[in-house]
Amino acid sequence: MTRTASIPTTETDAPRVGARGWAALVVLMLPVLLVSVDNTVLSFALPEISIALAPTGAEQLWIIDVYPLVLAGLLVTMGTLGDRFGRRKMLLIGATGFAAVSALAAFAPTAGLLIAARALLGFFGAMLMPSTLSLLRSIFQNRDQRRMAIAVWASAFSAGSALGPIVGGFLLEHFAWGSVFLIAVPVLIPLLIAAPLLVPESRDPNPGRIDLISIALSMATMIPVVYAIKSLAVDGPNLKAGAWALLGFAMGYLFVRRQLRAKTPMLDMALFRRGSFSGAILVNLLSVVALVGFLYFVSQHLQLVLGLSPMTAGLALVPGMLAMIVAGLSVVPISRRIPPHIVIPAGLAFSVAGYLIVAFTTHEHGVLPLVIAFIVLGIGIGAAETISNELILSSAPAAKAGAASAVSETAYELGAVLGTAVLGGIITAFYRGALVLPEGLPADVAHAAGETLAGAYTAAQALPGQLGTALWDAAAAAFGSGVMVTSLIGAGLVVVAGVIALVTLRKAPAH
């Protein structure tokens, strides 16, 4: 075949964007920054929320998990609707709703209402994330430029996570916990102004009909599965968790069967036969499990066990977030020469080392081991996320970028749920099993202390002298007992991600 100047033969030969395209990338980074800031801020605000609203152990997990739960159920639907009606349109609707609900969440008077507000944030957030990634696919057609754009996009997650603890820590030290939700308003207003001017609309030119049954089946698949994971983490193995899991898998089977039979499926299942797509999805999921699980217990350890303020605890994790950004950008030129089945496992080896540092320095009570561990962990996660996201987008046709991006984001959000529910649930179980309460505690105090570490902290503060000290020492020791086991499990998950990349990405060459 003769190569012509007018028709690019590969994505590397595709037209390159100018300044306007990179300005559009800056605009699309705003919702990414917002979501990552929101996730980190909430982790660091959780101790104060627990003290102010006194949630039960289950409610505390729901406050964190209901947002990704709703997101996981709606991402594929919203990504597909974006392909059909316009990805920029979905982005603007999501941004408007997210800002409005964030203001409501800031003033939630009870744990139940905060959970409801977080669920609504998940609804509108499901419109944001697939839109940003799929719009990058349509703007940056040249693969070299797209790889760098995705590295910047992924780094925005890390930058937001690094900025979140600092901004959130400042707010938590000077204002009520609800102030952390108000960050969304000043971030999204510039997006609503600039996106119509700089970001071109894109959609699938042949979207097919809206399949309401597939939409319902996709939600009926994800929500029961994620709920089963949560139930398993909170209550241990039980019939309720098994029933929800079976329901989710049954709905998933029906969803897949319907997609395979449809002329224009909501989600092209043939994508999952490509190792570069399915392997990258699994790497994404397990990497996020490791990252979110780490942040869940380390944020509590820094603030409650070591006694750091939210601001100081946030600053302690900033070096790791910066390492994630640097790794994500630095891996771009490397990935042009070395294939992903080599680069990703090599990067994830750093993350394994980070977890092992935590596991074998549990006897240390200082901050430095955790800082070093998060730097090493961040190097691996940053490199893996950049390459895996680029592989996911490149494996899918441009017209279906919204659906492909939604699958990537579903893996991310499901990983966030699993990180909190599984690793958070494990350390909570160890805490409850190892806690030896001092004698003489009132029944309500003993119950609160036995639920969560934050509950023990609040109870210990209210008790007189020696009794309060004894309770807190017992709670801190019980929490620490689960750190080593949880860290080893986290390291094992990262090893699994590396093996998956090594096996499934062999046919994905460097470009």
Short mmCIF file of C-alpha atoms in Angstrom, two decimals:
data_model
loop_
_atom_site.label_atom_id
_atom_site.label_comp_id
_atom_site.label_asym_id
_atom_site.label_seq_id
_atom_site.Cartn_x
_atom_site.Cartn_y
_atom_site.Cartn_z
CA MET A 1 0.00 0.00 0.00
CA THR A 2 1.36 3.43 -0.92
CA ARG A 3 1.49 5.98 1.81
CA THR A 4 -0.14 9.30 0.97
CA ALA A 5 0.10 12.63 2.70
CA SER A 6 -3.67 13.06 2.99
CA ILE A 7 -4.51 9.77 4.72
CA PRO A 8 -2.50 8.85 7.83
CA THR A 9 -1.52 5.17 7.83
CA THR A 10 -1.03 5.00 11.59
CA GLU A 11 -2.06 7.06 14.56
CA THR A 12 1.56 8.26 14.78
CA ASP A 13 1.10 9.91 11.35
CA ALA A 14 -2.17 11.60 12.35
CA PRO A 15 -2.37 15.42 12.46
CA ARG A 16 -0.82 17.10 15.48
CA VAL A 17 -2.76 19.70 17.48
CA GLY A 18 -1.57 23.22 18.16
CA ALA A 19 -1.92 25.59 21.11
CA ARG A 20 -5.72 25.39 21.13
CA GLY A 21 -5.61 21.63 21.69
CA TRP A 22 -3.26 21.97 24.65
CA ALA A 23 -5.43 24.78 26.06
CA ALA A 24 -8.39 22.39 25.84
CA LEU A 25 -6.33 19.86 27.82
CA VAL A 26 -5.84 22.44 30.58
CA VAL A 27 -9.62 22.92 30.75
CA LEU A 28 -10.23 19.16 30.87
CA MET A 29 -7.79 18.84 33.75
CA LEU A 30 -10.11 20.89 36.00
CA PRO A 31 -12.70 18.14 36.66
CA VAL A 32 -9.89 15.60 37.02
CA LEU A 33 -8.24 17.78 39.65
CA LEU A 34 -11.58 18.19 41.36
CA VAL A 35 -12.33 14.48 41.60
CA SER A 36 -8.85 13.62 42.88
CA VAL A 37 -8.90 16.50 45.39
CA ASP A 38 -12.34 15.35 46.54
CA ASN A 39 -11.15 11.78 47.11
CA THR A 40 -8.05 12.79 49.08
CA VAL A 41 -9.77 15.50 51.08
CA LEU A 42 -12.48 13.10 52.14
CA SER A 43 -9.92 10.57 53.39
CA PHE A 44 -8.28 13.25 55.50
CA ALA A 45 -11.58 14.76 56.62
CA LEU A 46 -12.93 11.38 57.72
CA PRO A 47 -11.62 11.61 61.29
CA GLU A 48 -13.33 14.98 61.81
CA ILE A 49 -16.50 13.79 60.07
CA SER A 50 -16.50 10.74 62.35
CA ILE A 51 -16.18 12.95 65.42
CA ALA A 52 -18.82 15.47 64.26
CA LEU A 53 -21.48 13.10 62.89
CA ALA A 54 -20.65 9.97 64.97
CA PRO A 55 -21.27 7.45 62.15
CA THR A 56 -21.21 3.73 62.83
CA GLY A 57 -18.46 1.65 61.29
CA ALA A 58 -20.76 0.74 58.39
CA GLU A 59 -21.81 4.38 57.87
CA GLN A 60 -18.17 5.47 57.89
CA LEU A 61 -17.44 3.09 55.02
CA TRP A 62 -20.62 4.18 53.22
CA ILE A 63 -19.59 7.85 53.40
CA ILE A 64 -16.52 6.97 51.38
CA ASP A 65 -17.92 4.18 49.24
CA VAL A 66 -21.38 5.36 48.12
CA TYR A 67 -19.79 7.85 45.71
CA PRO A 68 -17.75 5.27 43.75
CA LEU A 69 -20.63 2.79 44.12
CA VAL A 70 -23.02 5.05 42.20
CA LEU A 71 -20.25 6.01 39.79
CA ALA A 72 -19.47 2.37 39.06
CA GLY A 73 -23.12 1.72 38.29
CA LEU A 74 -23.52 4.68 35.94
CA LEU A 75 -20.17 5.19 34.18
CA VAL A 76 -20.82 2.90 31.22
CA THR A 77 -24.29 4.41 30.79
CA MET A 78 -23.02 7.98 30.93
CA GLY A 79 -20.07 7.21 28.66
CA THR A 80 -22.42 5.72 26.08
CA LEU A 81 -24.83 8.66 26.37
CA GLY A 82 -21.86 10.99 25.86
CA ASP A 83 -20.95 9.13 22.65
CA ARG A 84 -24.54 9.59 21.48
CA PHE A 85 -25.52 13.11 22.61
CA GLY A 86 -22.14 14.81 22.88
CA ARG A 87 -19.25 14.34 25.29
CA ARG A 88 -18.82 18.05 25.96
CA LYS A 89 -22.54 18.39 26.69
CA MET A 90 -22.36 15.61 29.28
CA LEU A 91 -19.29 17.21 30.81
CA LEU A 92 -21.06 20.55 31.28
CA ILE A 93 -24.22 18.97 32.74
CA GLY A 94 -22.13 16.92 35.15
CA ALA A 95 -20.06 19.92 36.22
CA THR A 96 -23.14 22.00 36.99
CA GLY A 97 -24.78 19.27 39.06
CA PHE A 98 -21.57 18.35 40.85
CA ALA A 99 -20.97 21.94 41.97
CA ALA A 100 -24.54 22.37 43.23
CA VAL A 101 -24.61 19.09 45.20
CA SER A 102 -21.15 19.75 46.66
CA ALA A 103 -22.56 22.90 48.27
CA LEU A 104 -25.39 20.82 49.79
CA ALA A 105 -22.99 18.14 51.08
CA ALA A 106 -21.00 20.80 52.91
CA PHE A 107 -23.91 21.42 55.30
CA ALA A 108 -25.18 17.85 55.82
CA PRO A 109 -26.29 17.60 59.49
CA THR A 110 -26.26 13.80 59.75
CA ALA A 111 -24.26 10.88 58.41
CA GLY A 112 -27.33 9.67 56.49
CA LEU A 113 -27.77 12.96 54.63
CA LEU A 114 -24.05 13.13 53.87
CA ILE A 115 -24.27 9.64 52.37
CA ALA A 116 -27.25 10.76 50.24
CA ALA A 117 -25.34 13.82 49.02
CA ARG A 118 -22.34 11.67 48.16
CA ALA A 119 -24.63 9.42 46.13
CA LEU A 120 -25.83 12.42 44.11
CA LEU A 121 -22.21 13.49 43.61
CA GLY A 122 -21.63 10.03 42.15
CA PHE A 123 -24.51 10.53 39.70
CA PHE A 124 -23.10 13.78 38.33
CA GLY A 125 -19.50 12.62 38.66
CA ALA A 126 -20.35 9.75 36.29
CA MET A 127 -20.89 12.37 33.60
CA LEU A 128 -17.52 14.03 34.21
CA MET A 129 -14.77 11.44 34.02
CA PRO A 130 -15.60 9.44 30.85
CA SER A 131 -16.16 12.75 29.06
CA THR A 132 -12.70 14.11 29.89
CA LEU A 133 -10.82 11.01 28.75
CA SER A 134 -12.92 10.43 25.62
CA LEU A 135 -12.58 14.10 24.61
CA LEU A 136 -8.81 13.67 24.79
CA ARG A 137 -9.17 10.76 22.37
CA SER A 138 -10.98 12.96 19.85
CA ILE A 139 -8.75 16.03 20.30
CA PHE A 140 -5.37 14.27 20.23
CA GLN A 141 -5.51 11.97 17.21
CA ASN A 142 -1.73 11.74 16.97
CA ARG A 143 -0.68 8.93 19.30
CA ASP A 144 2.59 10.54 20.44
CA GLN A 145 0.72 13.68 21.47
CA ARG A 146 -2.12 11.65 22.97
CA ARG A 147 0.29 9.63 25.10
CA MET A 148 1.70 12.86 26.56
CA ALA A 149 -1.81 14.31 27.01
CA ILE A 150 -2.89 11.20 28.91
CA ALA A 151 0.26 11.41 31.03
CA VAL A 152 -0.70 14.99 31.92
CA TRP A 153 -4.31 13.85 32.51
CA ALA A 154 -3.15 11.06 34.82
CA SER A 155 -0.74 13.44 36.54
CA ALA A 156 -3.67 15.75 37.25
CA PHE A 157 -5.05 12.98 39.46
CA SER A 158 -1.77 12.91 41.35
CA ALA A 159 -1.49 16.70 41.46
CA GLY A 160 -5.01 16.94 42.84
CA SER A 161 -4.23 14.27 45.39
CA ALA A 162 -1.13 16.23 46.42
CA LEU A 163 -3.01 19.53 46.52
CA GLY A 164 -6.01 18.06 48.32
CA PRO A 165 -4.33 17.36 51.67
CA ILE A 166 -2.77 20.83 51.76
CA VAL A 167 -5.86 22.80 50.79
CA GLY A 168 -8.09 20.45 52.75
CA GLY A 169 -5.77 20.51 55.74
CA PHE A 170 -5.86 24.30 55.78
CA LEU A 171 -9.66 24.29 55.57
CA LEU A 172 -10.00 21.63 58.29
CA GLU A 173 -7.77 23.58 60.65
CA HIS A 174 -9.66 26.85 60.15
CA PHE A 175 -13.21 25.85 59.23
CA ALA A 176 -15.74 23.06 59.74
CA TRP A 177 -15.32 19.76 57.86
CA GLY A 178 -18.02 20.75 55.37
CA SER A 179 -15.70 23.33 53.84
CA VAL A 180 -13.82 20.57 51.98
CA PHE A 181 -16.82 19.99 49.73
CA LEU A 182 -17.02 23.66 48.73
CA ILE A 183 -13.74 23.32 46.79
CA ALA A 184 -15.82 22.10 43.83
CA VAL A 185 -17.47 25.47 43.23
CA PRO A 186 -14.40 27.62 42.35
CA VAL A 187 -12.89 24.73 40.33
CA LEU A 188 -15.94 24.06 38.16
CA ILE A 189 -16.96 27.65 37.39
CA PRO A 190 -13.90 28.22 35.10
CA LEU A 191 -14.70 24.89 33.40
CA LEU A 192 -18.26 25.99 32.64
CA ILE A 193 -16.94 29.23 31.12
CA ALA A 194 -13.94 27.92 29.15
CA ALA A 195 -15.12 24.52 27.90
CA PRO A 196 -17.66 25.89 25.35
CA LEU A 197 -14.91 28.15 23.97
CA LEU A 198 -11.96 25.74 23.78
CA VAL A 199 -13.21 22.15 23.84
CA PRO A 200 -14.76 20.92 20.56
CA GLU A 201 -17.90 18.80 20.76
CA SER A 202 -17.55 15.19 19.66
CA ARG A 203 -19.92 12.23 19.40
CA ASP A 204 -20.38 8.90 17.70
CA PRO A 205 -21.65 9.60 14.15
CA ASN A 206 -23.58 6.29 14.15
CA PRO A 207 -24.65 5.74 17.76
CA GLY A 208 -27.59 3.41 17.13
CA ARG A 209 -30.72 3.45 19.23
CA ILE A 210 -30.84 3.99 22.98
CA ASP A 211 -31.05 0.59 24.64
CA LEU A 212 -32.87 1.14 27.93
CA ILE A 213 -32.69 -2.55 28.81
CA SER A 214 -28.88 -2.54 28.47
CA ILE A 215 -28.68 0.60 30.59
CA ALA A 216 -30.75 -1.08 33.31
CA LEU A 217 -28.71 -4.29 33.10
CA SER A 218 -25.40 -2.42 33.38
CA MET A 219 -26.57 -0.73 36.58
CA ALA A 220 -28.09 -3.97 37.88
CA THR A 221 -24.71 -5.62 37.36
CA MET A 222 -22.39 -3.14 39.03
CA ILE A 223 -24.43 -1.99 42.04
CA PRO A 224 -25.16 -5.45 43.53
CA VAL A 225 -21.55 -6.59 43.00
CA VAL A 226 -20.10 -3.53 44.71
CA TYR A 227 -22.70 -3.76 47.49
CA ALA A 228 -21.77 -7.42 48.03
CA ILE A 229 -18.11 -6.44 48.37
CA LYS A 230 -19.03 -3.83 50.95
CA SER A 231 -21.23 -6.24 52.89
CA LEU A 232 -18.45 -8.81 52.90
CA ALA A 233 -15.94 -6.26 54.16
CA VAL A 234 -18.18 -4.94 56.95
CA ASP A 235 -19.89 -8.13 58.15
CA GLY A 236 -17.62 -10.89 56.89
CA PRO A 237 -18.87 -13.86 54.82
CA ASN A 238 -22.66 -13.93 54.96
CA LEU A 239 -25.68 -14.99 52.94
CA LYS A 240 -26.65 -11.42 52.13
CA ALA A 241 -23.30 -10.70 50.45
CA GLY A 242 -23.51 -13.96 48.53
CA ALA A 243 -27.04 -13.20 47.34
CA TRP A 244 -26.10 -9.73 46.10
CA ALA A 245 -23.02 -11.09 44.34
CA LEU A 246 -25.07 -13.79 42.59
CA LEU A 247 -27.63 -11.20 41.50
CA GLY A 248 -24.89 -8.97 40.08
CA PHE A 249 -23.23 -11.83 38.20
CA ALA A 250 -26.59 -12.98 36.81
CA MET A 251 -27.36 -9.46 35.56
CA GLY A 252 -23.84 -9.26 34.13
CA TYR A 253 -24.40 -12.46 32.19
CA LEU A 254 -27.62 -11.04 30.74
CA PHE A 255 -25.89 -7.75 29.91
CA VAL A 256 -23.03 -9.49 28.06
CA ARG A 257 -25.44 -11.78 26.17
CA ARG A 258 -27.50 -8.78 25.05
CA GLN A 259 -24.40 -6.91 23.86
CA LEU A 260 -23.21 -9.90 21.85
CA ARG A 261 -26.58 -10.15 20.06
CA ALA A 262 -27.16 -6.44 19.42
CA LYS A 263 -26.39 -4.84 16.04
CA THR A 264 -25.10 -1.69 17.74
CA PRO A 265 -24.18 -2.79 21.27
CA MET A 266 -23.98 -0.33 24.13
CA LEU A 267 -20.55 -1.81 24.90
CA ASP A 268 -18.58 -3.69 22.26
CA MET A 269 -17.60 -6.91 24.03
CA ALA A 270 -15.05 -7.70 21.31
CA LEU A 271 -12.80 -5.12 22.96
CA PHE A 272 -12.30 -7.46 25.90
CA ARG A 273 -10.79 -10.09 23.61
CA ARG A 274 -7.84 -7.75 23.06
CA GLY A 275 -5.13 -8.31 25.63
CA SER A 276 -4.07 -4.67 25.42
CA PHE A 277 -7.58 -3.62 26.49
CA SER A 278 -8.59 -6.21 29.08
CA GLY A 279 -5.09 -6.47 30.55
CA ALA A 280 -4.81 -2.69 30.91
CA ILE A 281 -8.24 -2.60 32.60
CA LEU A 282 -7.14 -5.15 35.21
CA VAL A 283 -3.86 -3.32 35.82
CA ASN A 284 -5.86 -0.12 36.34
CA LEU A 285 -8.21 -1.78 38.81
CA LEU A 286 -5.57 -3.47 40.95
CA SER A 287 -3.32 -0.39 40.98
CA VAL A 288 -6.16 1.75 42.31
CA VAL A 289 -7.05 -0.89 44.93
CA ALA A 290 -3.47 -0.68 46.19
CA LEU A 291 -3.37 3.13 46.17
CA VAL A 292 -6.75 3.79 47.80
CA GLY A 293 -6.31 1.05 50.38
CA PHE A 294 -2.94 2.52 51.34
CA LEU A 295 -4.39 6.02 51.73
CA TYR A 296 -7.33 4.72 53.77
CA PHE A 297 -5.31 3.33 56.65
CA VAL A 298 -2.26 5.62 56.39
CA SER A 299 -4.37 8.81 56.69
CA GLN A 300 -5.89 7.46 59.91
CA HIS A 301 -2.49 6.33 61.20
CA LEU A 302 -0.91 9.74 60.57
CA GLN A 303 -3.70 11.75 62.19
CA LEU A 304 -5.03 9.54 64.95
CA VAL A 305 -2.11 7.30 65.93
CA LEU A 306 0.76 9.72 65.33
CA GLY A 307 -1.32 12.78 66.28
CA LEU A 308 -0.56 14.91 63.21
CA SER A 309 -2.90 17.70 62.18
CA PRO A 310 -4.72 17.26 58.85
CA MET A 311 -2.41 19.80 57.21
CA THR A 312 0.77 18.11 58.47
CA ALA A 313 -0.54 14.68 57.55
CA GLY A 314 -1.28 15.95 54.04
CA LEU A 315 2.20 17.42 53.68
CA ALA A 316 3.69 14.08 54.73
CA LEU A 317 2.13 12.45 51.66
CA VAL A 318 2.97 15.20 49.16
CA PRO A 319 6.41 13.74 48.23
CA GLY A 320 4.70 10.50 47.22
CA MET A 321 2.14 12.33 45.12
CA LEU A 322 4.91 14.29 43.38
CA ALA A 323 6.76 11.03 42.72
CA MET A 324 3.59 9.75 41.05
CA ILE A 325 3.45 12.80 38.78
CA VAL A 326 7.13 12.58 37.82
CA ALA A 327 6.85 8.85 37.12
CA GLY A 328 3.76 9.33 34.95
CA LEU A 329 5.49 11.95 32.78
CA SER A 330 8.88 10.24 32.70
CA VAL A 331 7.47 6.94 31.49
CA VAL A 332 6.22 8.51 28.21
CA PRO A 333 9.59 8.53 26.36
CA ILE A 334 10.45 5.15 27.88
CA SER A 335 7.22 3.60 26.57
CA ARG A 336 8.18 4.56 23.01
CA ARG A 337 11.16 2.19 23.14
CA ILE A 338 10.23 -0.51 25.66
CA PRO A 339 6.98 -2.53 25.36
CA PRO A 340 4.33 -2.17 28.08
CA HIS A 341 4.58 -5.80 29.24
CA ILE A 342 8.08 -4.90 30.46
CA VAL A 343 7.58 -1.30 31.62
CA ILE A 344 4.45 -1.86 33.73
CA PRO A 345 5.75 -4.82 35.81
CA ALA A 346 9.06 -3.00 36.32
CA GLY A 347 7.19 0.05 37.61
CA LEU A 348 4.88 -1.98 39.83
CA ALA A 349 7.90 -3.60 41.47
CA PHE A 350 8.45 -0.21 43.13
CA SER A 351 4.90 -0.28 44.48
CA VAL A 352 5.45 -3.74 45.96
CA ALA A 353 8.55 -2.40 47.70
CA GLY A 354 6.50 0.49 49.10
CA TYR A 355 4.00 -1.86 50.73
CA LEU A 356 6.80 -4.03 52.11
CA ILE A 357 8.39 -0.99 53.73
CA VAL A 358 5.14 -0.37 55.60
CA ALA A 359 4.75 -4.04 56.50
CA PHE A 360 8.19 -4.38 58.06
CA THR A 361 8.42 -0.99 59.79
CA THR A 362 5.24 -1.30 61.83
CA HIS A 363 7.34 -1.21 64.99
CA GLU A 364 8.45 2.29 64.01
CA HIS A 365 6.25 5.13 65.25
CA GLY A 366 7.75 7.91 63.15
CA VAL A 367 6.50 9.52 59.94
CA LEU A 368 9.60 8.93 57.79
CA PRO A 369 8.97 5.23 56.93
CA LEU A 370 5.48 6.09 55.68
CA VAL A 371 6.79 9.02 53.61
CA ILE A 372 9.42 6.82 51.96
CA ALA A 373 6.93 4.00 51.42
CA PHE A 374 4.48 6.30 49.64
CA ILE A 375 7.20 7.74 47.40
CA VAL A 376 8.18 4.25 46.26
CA LEU A 377 4.53 3.20 45.89
CA GLY A 378 3.75 6.33 43.86
CA ILE A 379 6.51 5.67 41.31
CA GLY A 380 4.96 2.37 40.30
CA ILE A 381 1.34 3.55 40.31
CA GLY A 382 2.13 6.69 38.30
CA ALA A 383 3.93 4.76 35.55
CA ALA A 384 1.34 1.97 35.35
CA GLU A 385 -1.68 4.30 35.21
CA THR A 386 -0.28 6.40 32.36
CA ILE A 387 0.50 3.43 30.13
CA SER A 388 -2.64 1.45 30.93
CA ASN A 389 -4.98 4.40 30.25
CA GLU A 390 -3.30 5.07 26.91
CA LEU A 391 -3.60 1.41 25.92
CA ILE A 392 -7.32 1.38 26.77
CA LEU A 393 -8.06 4.40 24.57
CA SER A 394 -5.86 3.26 21.68
CA SER A 395 -7.50 -0.17 21.64
CA ALA A 396 -10.98 1.26 21.03
CA PRO A 397 -12.35 2.99 17.89
CA ALA A 398 -12.51 6.78 18.23
CA ALA A 399 -16.30 6.74 17.81
CA LYS A 400 -16.62 4.53 20.91
CA ALA A 401 -14.15 6.50 23.03
CA GLY A 402 -16.81 7.40 25.59
CA ALA A 403 -17.75 3.77 26.24
CA ALA A 404 -14.09 2.71 26.40
CA SER A 405 -13.26 5.56 28.75
CA ALA A 406 -16.23 4.59 30.89
CA VAL A 407 -14.89 1.04 31.23
CA SER A 408 -11.53 2.47 32.30
CA GLU A 409 -13.19 4.74 34.83
CA THR A 410 -15.40 1.89 36.06
CA ALA A 411 -12.24 -0.08 36.81
CA TYR A 412 -10.86 2.96 38.62
CA GLU A 413 -13.96 3.47 40.75
CA LEU A 414 -14.44 -0.23 41.42
CA GLY A 415 -10.80 -0.27 42.51
CA ALA A 416 -11.55 2.61 44.88
CA VAL A 417 -14.42 0.65 46.40
CA LEU A 418 -12.33 -2.50 46.70
CA GLY A 419 -9.41 -0.57 48.19
CA THR A 420 -11.58 0.85 50.94
CA ALA A 421 -13.89 -2.13 51.43
CA VAL A 422 -11.34 -4.93 51.22
CA LEU A 423 -8.13 -3.43 52.61
CA GLY A 424 -10.10 -1.05 54.86
CA GLY A 425 -12.37 -3.89 55.91
CA ILE A 426 -9.40 -6.15 56.70
CA ILE A 427 -7.71 -3.61 58.93
CA THR A 428 -11.06 -2.83 60.62
CA ALA A 429 -11.58 -6.55 61.28
CA PHE A 430 -8.09 -6.84 62.77
CA TYR A 431 -8.75 -3.76 64.87
CA ARG A 432 -11.96 -5.17 66.30
CA GLY A 433 -10.44 -8.61 66.88
CA ALA A 434 -7.30 -7.32 68.60
CA LEU A 435 -8.87 -4.54 70.69
CA VAL A 436 -8.71 -5.30 74.42
CA LEU A 437 -10.82 -2.71 76.21
CA PRO A 438 -9.81 -1.64 79.72
CA GLU A 439 -12.22 -2.51 82.51
CA GLY A 440 -14.68 0.05 83.80
CA LEU A 441 -15.84 1.51 80.47
CA PRO A 442 -19.53 2.47 80.12
CA ALA A 443 -21.37 0.26 77.62
CA ASP A 444 -21.93 3.05 75.06
CA VAL A 445 -18.28 4.10 75.23
CA ALA A 446 -17.12 0.51 74.81
CA HIS A 447 -19.40 0.10 71.77
CA ALA A 448 -18.14 3.30 70.10
CA ALA A 449 -14.51 2.39 70.76
CA GLY A 450 -15.05 -1.08 69.33
CA GLU A 451 -16.52 0.22 66.07
CA THR A 452 -13.73 2.40 64.63
CA LEU A 453 -10.41 3.95 65.55
CA ALA A 454 -12.01 7.41 65.34
CA GLY A 455 -14.71 6.25 67.78
CA ALA A 456 -12.02 5.11 70.22
CA TYR A 457 -10.24 8.45 69.82
CA THR A 458 -13.39 10.42 70.63
CA ALA A 459 -14.20 8.17 73.60
CA ALA A 460 -10.67 8.40 74.96
CA GLN A 461 -10.75 12.20 74.79
CA ALA A 462 -13.92 12.25 76.89
CA LEU A 463 -12.69 9.85 79.59
CA PRO A 464 -10.77 10.98 82.66
CA GLY A 465 -6.95 10.66 82.82
CA GLN A 466 -5.68 7.11 83.18
CA LEU A 467 -8.78 5.40 81.78
CA GLY A 468 -8.72 7.52 78.62
CA THR A 469 -5.00 6.88 78.15
CA ALA A 470 -5.46 3.13 78.61
CA LEU A 471 -8.29 3.05 76.07
CA TRP A 472 -6.31 4.97 73.47
CA ASP A 473 -3.17 2.87 73.94
CA ALA A 474 -5.24 -0.28 73.44
CA ALA A 475 -6.94 1.16 70.33
CA ALA A 476 -3.66 2.30 68.74
CA ALA A 477 -2.07 -1.09 69.36
CA ALA A 478 -5.08 -2.90 67.90
CA PHE A 479 -5.03 -0.72 64.78
CA GLY A 480 -1.31 -1.29 64.32
CA SER A 481 -1.77 -5.04 64.53
CA GLY A 482 -3.57 -5.06 61.21
CA VAL A 483 -1.12 -2.85 59.34
CA MET A 484 1.42 -5.58 58.58
CA VAL A 485 -1.13 -8.09 57.27
CA THR A 486 -2.99 -5.45 55.27
CA SER A 487 0.28 -4.21 53.73
CA LEU A 488 1.31 -7.72 52.72
CA ILE A 489 -2.08 -8.26 51.06
CA GLY A 490 -1.66 -4.93 49.24
CA ALA A 491 1.78 -6.01 48.03
CA GLY A 492 0.27 -9.27 46.79
CA LEU A 493 -2.37 -7.42 44.77
CA VAL A 494 0.32 -5.34 43.07
CA VAL A 495 2.29 -8.51 42.25
CA VAL A 496 -0.86 -9.92 40.62
CA ALA A 497 -1.21 -6.71 38.55
CA GLY A 498 2.40 -7.05 37.37
CA VAL A 499 1.89 -10.68 36.35
CA ILE A 500 -1.29 -9.77 34.44
CA ALA A 501 0.61 -7.05 32.55
CA LEU A 502 3.47 -9.43 31.78
CA VAL A 503 1.11 -12.07 30.33
CA THR A 504 -1.64 -10.05 28.61
CA LEU A 505 0.31 -7.14 27.13
CA ARG A 506 2.95 -9.15 25.23
CA LYS A 507 1.35 -8.29 21.88
CA ALA A 508 1.13 -4.57 22.67
CA PRO A 509 4.29 -3.09 21.15
CA ALA A 510 6.11 0.08 22.11
CA HIS A 511 5.17 3.04 19.91
#
